[in-house]
CSV table of C-alpha atoms in Angstrom, one decimal:
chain,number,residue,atom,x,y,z
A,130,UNK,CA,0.0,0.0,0.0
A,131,UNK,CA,1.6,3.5,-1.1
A,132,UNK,CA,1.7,6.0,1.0
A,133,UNK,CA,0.1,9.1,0.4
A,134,UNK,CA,1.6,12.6,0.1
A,135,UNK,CA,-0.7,14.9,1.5
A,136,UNK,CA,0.0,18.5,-0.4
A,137,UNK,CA,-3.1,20.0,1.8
A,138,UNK,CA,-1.1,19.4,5.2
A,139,UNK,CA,2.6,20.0,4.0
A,140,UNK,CA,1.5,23.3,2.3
A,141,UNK,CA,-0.5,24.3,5.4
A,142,UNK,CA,3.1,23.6,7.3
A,143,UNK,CA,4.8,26.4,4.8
A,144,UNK,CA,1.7,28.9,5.3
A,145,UNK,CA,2.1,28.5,9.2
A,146,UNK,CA,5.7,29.2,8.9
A,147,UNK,CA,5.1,32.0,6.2
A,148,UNK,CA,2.4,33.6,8.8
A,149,UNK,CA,5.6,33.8,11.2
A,150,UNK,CA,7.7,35.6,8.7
A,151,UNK,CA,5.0,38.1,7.8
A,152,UNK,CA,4.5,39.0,11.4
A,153,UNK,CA,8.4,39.7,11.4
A,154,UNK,CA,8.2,41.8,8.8
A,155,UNK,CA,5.3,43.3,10.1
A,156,UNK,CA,6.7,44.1,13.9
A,157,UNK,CA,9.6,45.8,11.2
A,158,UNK,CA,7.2,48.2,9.9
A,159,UNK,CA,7.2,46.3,6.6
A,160,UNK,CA,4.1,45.5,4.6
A,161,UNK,CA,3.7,42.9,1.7
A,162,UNK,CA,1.1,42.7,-1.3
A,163,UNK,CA,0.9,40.5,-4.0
A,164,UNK,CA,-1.1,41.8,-6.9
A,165,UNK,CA,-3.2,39.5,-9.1
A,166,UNK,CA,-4.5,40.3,-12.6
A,167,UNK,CA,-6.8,38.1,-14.2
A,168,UNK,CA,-8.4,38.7,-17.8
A,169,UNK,CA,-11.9,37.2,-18.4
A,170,UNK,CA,-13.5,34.8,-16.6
A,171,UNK,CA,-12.3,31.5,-17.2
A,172,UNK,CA,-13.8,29.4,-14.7
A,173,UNK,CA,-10.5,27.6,-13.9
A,174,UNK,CA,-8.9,30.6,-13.7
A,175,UNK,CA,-11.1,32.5,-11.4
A,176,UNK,CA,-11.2,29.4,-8.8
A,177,UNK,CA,-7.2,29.9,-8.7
A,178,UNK,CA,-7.2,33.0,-8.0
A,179,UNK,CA,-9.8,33.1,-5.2
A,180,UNK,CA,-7.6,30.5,-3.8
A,181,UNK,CA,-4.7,33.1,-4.2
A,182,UNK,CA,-6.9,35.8,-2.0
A,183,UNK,CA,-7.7,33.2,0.6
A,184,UNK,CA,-3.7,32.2,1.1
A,185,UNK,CA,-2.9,36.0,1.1
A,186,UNK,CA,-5.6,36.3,3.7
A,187,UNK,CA,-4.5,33.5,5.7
A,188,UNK,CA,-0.4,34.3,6.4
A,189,UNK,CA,-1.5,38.2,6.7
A,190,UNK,CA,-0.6,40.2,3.4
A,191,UNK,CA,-2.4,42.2,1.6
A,192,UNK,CA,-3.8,41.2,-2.1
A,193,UNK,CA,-4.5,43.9,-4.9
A,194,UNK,CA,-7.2,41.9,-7.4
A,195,UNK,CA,-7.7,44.0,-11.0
A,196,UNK,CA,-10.4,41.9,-12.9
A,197,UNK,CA,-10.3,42.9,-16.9
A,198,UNK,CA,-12.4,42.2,-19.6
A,199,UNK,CA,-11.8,39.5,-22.0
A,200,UNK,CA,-11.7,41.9,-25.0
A,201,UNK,CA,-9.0,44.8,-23.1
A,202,UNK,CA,-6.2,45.8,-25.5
A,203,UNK,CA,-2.7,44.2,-24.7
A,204,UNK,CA,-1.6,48.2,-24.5
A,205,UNK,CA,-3.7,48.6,-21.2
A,206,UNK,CA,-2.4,45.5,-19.5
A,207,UNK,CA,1.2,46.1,-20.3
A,208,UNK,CA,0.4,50.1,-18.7
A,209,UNK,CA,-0.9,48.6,-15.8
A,210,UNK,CA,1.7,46.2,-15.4
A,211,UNK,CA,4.4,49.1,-15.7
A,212,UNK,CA,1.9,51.0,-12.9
A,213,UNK,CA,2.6,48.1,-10.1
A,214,UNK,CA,5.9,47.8,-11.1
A,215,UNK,CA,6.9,51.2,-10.2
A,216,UNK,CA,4.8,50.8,-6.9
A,217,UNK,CA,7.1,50.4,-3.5
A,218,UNK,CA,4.0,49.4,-2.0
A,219,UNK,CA,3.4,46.1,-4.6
A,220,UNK,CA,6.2,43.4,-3.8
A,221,UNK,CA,5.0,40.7,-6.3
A,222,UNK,CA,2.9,40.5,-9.8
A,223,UNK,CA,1.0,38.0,-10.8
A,224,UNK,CA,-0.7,37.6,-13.9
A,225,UNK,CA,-3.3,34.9,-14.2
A,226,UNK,CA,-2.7,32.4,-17.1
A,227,UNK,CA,-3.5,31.7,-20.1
A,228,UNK,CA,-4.5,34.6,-21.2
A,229,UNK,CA,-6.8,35.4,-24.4
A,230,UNK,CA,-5.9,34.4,-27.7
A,231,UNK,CA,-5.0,38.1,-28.8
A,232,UNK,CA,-2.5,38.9,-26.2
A,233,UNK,CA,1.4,37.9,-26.2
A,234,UNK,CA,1.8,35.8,-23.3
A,235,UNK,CA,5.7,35.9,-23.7
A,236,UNK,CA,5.2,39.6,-23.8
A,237,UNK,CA,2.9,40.2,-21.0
A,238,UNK,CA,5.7,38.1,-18.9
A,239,UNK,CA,8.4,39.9,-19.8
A,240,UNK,CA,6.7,43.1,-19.1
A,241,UNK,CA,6.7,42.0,-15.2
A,242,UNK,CA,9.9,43.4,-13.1
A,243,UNK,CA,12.1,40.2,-12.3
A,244,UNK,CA,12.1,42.0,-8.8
A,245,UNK,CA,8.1,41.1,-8.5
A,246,UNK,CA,8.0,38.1,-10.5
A,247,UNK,CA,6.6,36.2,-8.2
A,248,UNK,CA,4.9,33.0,-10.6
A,249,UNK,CA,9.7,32.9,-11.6
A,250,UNK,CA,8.6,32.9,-15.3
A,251,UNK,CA,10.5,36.2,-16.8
A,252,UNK,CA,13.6,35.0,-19.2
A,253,UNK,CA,15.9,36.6,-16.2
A,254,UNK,CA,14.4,34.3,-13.4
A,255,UNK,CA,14.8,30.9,-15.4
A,256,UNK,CA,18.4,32.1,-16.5
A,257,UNK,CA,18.8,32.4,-12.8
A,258,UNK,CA,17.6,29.1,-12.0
A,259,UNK,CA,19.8,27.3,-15.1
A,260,UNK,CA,23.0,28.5,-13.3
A,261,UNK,CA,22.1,28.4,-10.4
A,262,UNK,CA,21.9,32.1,-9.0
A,263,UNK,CA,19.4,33.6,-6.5
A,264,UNK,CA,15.5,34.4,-8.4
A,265,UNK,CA,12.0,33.1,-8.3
A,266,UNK,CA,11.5,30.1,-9.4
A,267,UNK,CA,8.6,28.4,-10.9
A,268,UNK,CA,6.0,27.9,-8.0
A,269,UNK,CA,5.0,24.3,-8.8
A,270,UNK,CA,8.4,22.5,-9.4
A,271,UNK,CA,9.3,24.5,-6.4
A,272,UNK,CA,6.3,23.2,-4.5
A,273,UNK,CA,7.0,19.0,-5.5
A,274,UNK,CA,10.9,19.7,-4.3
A,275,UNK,CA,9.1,20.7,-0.8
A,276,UNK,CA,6.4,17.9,-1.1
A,277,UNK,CA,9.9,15.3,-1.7
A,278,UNK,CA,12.0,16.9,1.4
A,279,UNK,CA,9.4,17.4,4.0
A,280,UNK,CA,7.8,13.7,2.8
A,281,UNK,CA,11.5,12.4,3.7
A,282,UNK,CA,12.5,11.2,0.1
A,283,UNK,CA,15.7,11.3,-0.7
A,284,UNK,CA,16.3,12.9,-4.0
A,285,UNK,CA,20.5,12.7,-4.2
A,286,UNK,CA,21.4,10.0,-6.4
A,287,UNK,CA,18.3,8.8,-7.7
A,288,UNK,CA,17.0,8.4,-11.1
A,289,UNK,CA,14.2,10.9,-11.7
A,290,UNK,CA,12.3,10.9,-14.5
A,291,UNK,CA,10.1,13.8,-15.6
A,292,UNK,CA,7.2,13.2,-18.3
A,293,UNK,CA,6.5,17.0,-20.1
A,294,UNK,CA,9.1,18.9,-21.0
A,295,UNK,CA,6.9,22.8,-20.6
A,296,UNK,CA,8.5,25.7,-19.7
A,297,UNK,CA,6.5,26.2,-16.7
A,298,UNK,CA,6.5,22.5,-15.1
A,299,UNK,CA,8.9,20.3,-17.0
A,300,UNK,CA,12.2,22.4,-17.5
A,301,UNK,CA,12.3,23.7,-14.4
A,302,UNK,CA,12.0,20.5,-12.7
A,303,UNK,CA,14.8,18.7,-14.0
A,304,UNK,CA,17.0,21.8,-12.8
A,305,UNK,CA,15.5,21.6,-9.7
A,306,UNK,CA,16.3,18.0,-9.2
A,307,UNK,CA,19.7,18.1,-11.0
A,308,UNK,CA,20.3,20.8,-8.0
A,309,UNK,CA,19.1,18.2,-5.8
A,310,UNK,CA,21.8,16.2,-7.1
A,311,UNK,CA,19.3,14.0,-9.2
A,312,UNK,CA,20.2,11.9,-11.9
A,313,UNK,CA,17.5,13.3,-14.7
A,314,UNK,CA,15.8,12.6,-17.7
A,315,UNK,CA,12.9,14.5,-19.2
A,316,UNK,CA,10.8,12.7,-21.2
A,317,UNK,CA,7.9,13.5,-23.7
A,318,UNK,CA,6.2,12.9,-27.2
A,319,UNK,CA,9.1,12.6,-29.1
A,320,UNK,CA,10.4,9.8,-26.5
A,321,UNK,CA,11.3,6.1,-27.9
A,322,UNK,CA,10.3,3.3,-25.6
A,323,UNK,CA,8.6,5.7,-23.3
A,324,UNK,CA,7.4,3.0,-20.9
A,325,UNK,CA,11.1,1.7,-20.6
A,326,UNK,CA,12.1,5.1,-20.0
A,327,UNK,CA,10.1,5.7,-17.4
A,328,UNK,CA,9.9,2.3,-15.5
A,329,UNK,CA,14.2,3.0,-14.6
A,330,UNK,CA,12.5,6.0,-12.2
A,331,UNK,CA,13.4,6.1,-8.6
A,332,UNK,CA,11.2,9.0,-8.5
A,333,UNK,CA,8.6,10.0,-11.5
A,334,UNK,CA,7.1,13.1,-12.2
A,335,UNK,CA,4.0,13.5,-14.7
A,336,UNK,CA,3.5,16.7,-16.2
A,337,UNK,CA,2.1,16.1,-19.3
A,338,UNK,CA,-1.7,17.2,-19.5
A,339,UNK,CA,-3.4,13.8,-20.6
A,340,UNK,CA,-6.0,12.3,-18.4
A,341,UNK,CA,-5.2,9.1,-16.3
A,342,UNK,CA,-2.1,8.2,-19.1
A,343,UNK,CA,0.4,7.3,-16.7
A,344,UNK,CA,-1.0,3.3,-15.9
A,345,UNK,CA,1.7,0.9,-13.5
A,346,UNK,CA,3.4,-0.2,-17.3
A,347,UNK,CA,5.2,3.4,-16.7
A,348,UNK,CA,6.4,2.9,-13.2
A,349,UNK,CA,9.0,1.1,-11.5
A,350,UNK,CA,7.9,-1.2,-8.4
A,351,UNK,CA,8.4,1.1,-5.3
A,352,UNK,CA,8.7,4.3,-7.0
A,353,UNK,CA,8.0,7.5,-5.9
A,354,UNK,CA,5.2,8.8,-8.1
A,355,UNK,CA,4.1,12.8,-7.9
A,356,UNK,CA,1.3,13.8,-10.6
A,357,UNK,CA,1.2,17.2,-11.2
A,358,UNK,CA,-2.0,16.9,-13.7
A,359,UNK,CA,-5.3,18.3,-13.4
A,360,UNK,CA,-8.1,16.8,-16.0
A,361,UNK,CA,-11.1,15.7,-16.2
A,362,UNK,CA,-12.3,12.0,-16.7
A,363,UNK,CA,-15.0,10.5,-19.2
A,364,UNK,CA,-17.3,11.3,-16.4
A,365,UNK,CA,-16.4,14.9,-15.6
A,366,UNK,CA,-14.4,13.9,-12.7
A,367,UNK,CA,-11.3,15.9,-11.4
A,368,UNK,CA,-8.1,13.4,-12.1
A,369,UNK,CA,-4.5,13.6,-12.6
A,370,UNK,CA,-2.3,12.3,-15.7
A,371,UNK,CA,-1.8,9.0,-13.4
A,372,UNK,CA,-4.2,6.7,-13.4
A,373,UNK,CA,-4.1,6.5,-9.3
A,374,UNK,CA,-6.1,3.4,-8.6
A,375,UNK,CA,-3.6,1.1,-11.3
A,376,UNK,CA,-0.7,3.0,-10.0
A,377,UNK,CA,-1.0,3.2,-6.2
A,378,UNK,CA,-0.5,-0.2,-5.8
A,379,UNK,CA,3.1,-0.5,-6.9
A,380,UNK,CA,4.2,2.5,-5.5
A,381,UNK,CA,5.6,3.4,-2.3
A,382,UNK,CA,4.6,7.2,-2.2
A,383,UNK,CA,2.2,9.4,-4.6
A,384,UNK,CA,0.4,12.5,-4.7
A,385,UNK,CA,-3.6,12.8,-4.8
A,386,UNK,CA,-5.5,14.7,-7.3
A,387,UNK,CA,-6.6,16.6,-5.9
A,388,UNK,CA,-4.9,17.6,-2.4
A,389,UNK,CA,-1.5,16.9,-3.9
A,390,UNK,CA,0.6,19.4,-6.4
A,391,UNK,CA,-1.7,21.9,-6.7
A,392,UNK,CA,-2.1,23.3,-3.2
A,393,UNK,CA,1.6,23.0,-3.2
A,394,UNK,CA,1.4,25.7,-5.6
A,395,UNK,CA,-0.3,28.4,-4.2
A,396,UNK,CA,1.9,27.8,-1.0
A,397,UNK,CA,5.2,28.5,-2.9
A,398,UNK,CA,3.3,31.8,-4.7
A,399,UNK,CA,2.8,33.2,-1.3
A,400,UNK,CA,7.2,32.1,0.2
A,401,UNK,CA,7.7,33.7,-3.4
A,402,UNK,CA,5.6,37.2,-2.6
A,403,UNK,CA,7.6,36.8,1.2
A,404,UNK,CA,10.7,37.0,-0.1
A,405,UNK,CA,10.5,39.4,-2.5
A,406,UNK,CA,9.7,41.6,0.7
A,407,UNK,CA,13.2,40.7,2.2
């Protein structure tokens, strides 16, 4: 029987600890506010970012929320994002993705200072992570490295495999773990013998967007499985890319969906918008 890695309780740990830090800061005279943006109403979207407002709520800083139409021209975001970044009183920037079809979302990131890019997707913050100097980095890799340490997984020396190979997830991941002294492979589409690939993993990581795909063919007796996917099934139910009920039996750890990755996320948006603070 696997055991479970509960994301709810070990984010709830880092939001306790956070709450500490922002009273610090506080007893210091210093303030911090992350401020969201979020264009149209993308019910996904919207459910994140309430979840955003609750988190700021619950460690004690203060959240800025600017809701914009669907149809707003690029020119009016990219102002407003050159408004907060010249605010002292705005420590982090957050811009809710995706965004709608006319708008440059490599544009709109780039816009962001690295100082208050809090989500660590400007060029500047994933140069930082490639070698290895201080920046933000990407909240959910960041988020599974904390899931694997505070679980009690060793990371050094084992063979991690991560399935996706996006900017956001997949790329920053296998620095991460290569910093964790890993040894990594990234798989995806383009991968030959995929199953053989990713039945060598000590520890596998699926990030790759398809429903239930990940089945035990992919996985490695006793691995450590963390699914970062959120789908929905043939019957409209919320599931990760891991089929959990084939997989959790040959396991010896995996993540939930949901209660696993994605609170995880949020947690490590919030130590990002901390920091940035000092």
């Amino acid at each position: 029987m696997a055991r479970i890695i509960d994301g709810k309780k070990i984010s709830l740990q880092i939001k306790d600890e956070l709450k500490e830090r922002v009273q610090a800061l506080k007893e210091k005279g210093r303030e911090v506010t992350l401020a969201v943006i979020q264009v149209g109403e993308d019910p996904a979207s919207s459910v994140y970012v309430r979840n955003k407002k609750k988190g700021c709520e619950y460690i004690g800083i203060g959240s800025l929320s600017y809701e914009l139409p669907e149809d707003i021209p690029m020119q009016e975001l990219l102002a407003l994002i050159g408004e907060l970044n010249e605010r002292e009183d705005v420590n982090g920037i957050l811009v809710q993705l995706p965004l709608p079809s006319h708008m440059d979302e490599d544009a709109v990131i780039r816009a962001i200072s690295p100082q208050k890019d809090v989500d660590g997707f400007h060029p500047q913050s994933v140069g930082a992570l490639c070698i290895g100097q201080p920046g933000f980095v990407s909240c959910t890799p960041a988020g599974i490295i904390q899931l694997l340490k505070r679980s009690g997984i060793e990371i050094a020396g084992k063979e991690c495999v991560v399935l996706g190979r996006s900017n956001i997830v997949g790329k920053p991941m296998g620095i991460l773990l290569l910093r964790e002294n890993g040894t990594v492979t990234i798989a995806h589409s383009k991968t030959e013998n995929l199953k053989e690939v990713t039945s060598r993993a000590d520890i596998l990581i699926a990030a790759v967007g398809k429903p239930k795909m990940v089945t035990r063919e992919y996985v490695k007796e006793g691995a450590v499985v963390i699914d970062v996917g959120i789908n929905r099934d043939g019957d409209n139910k919320l599931c990760g890319d891991v089929d959990f009920e084939d997989v959790e039996p040959v396991c010896s750890a995996i993540t939930p969906v949901p209660g696993g990755v994605g609170p995880m996320t949020i947690a490590m948006l919030l130590y990002n918008c901390v920091a940035s603070a000092g």
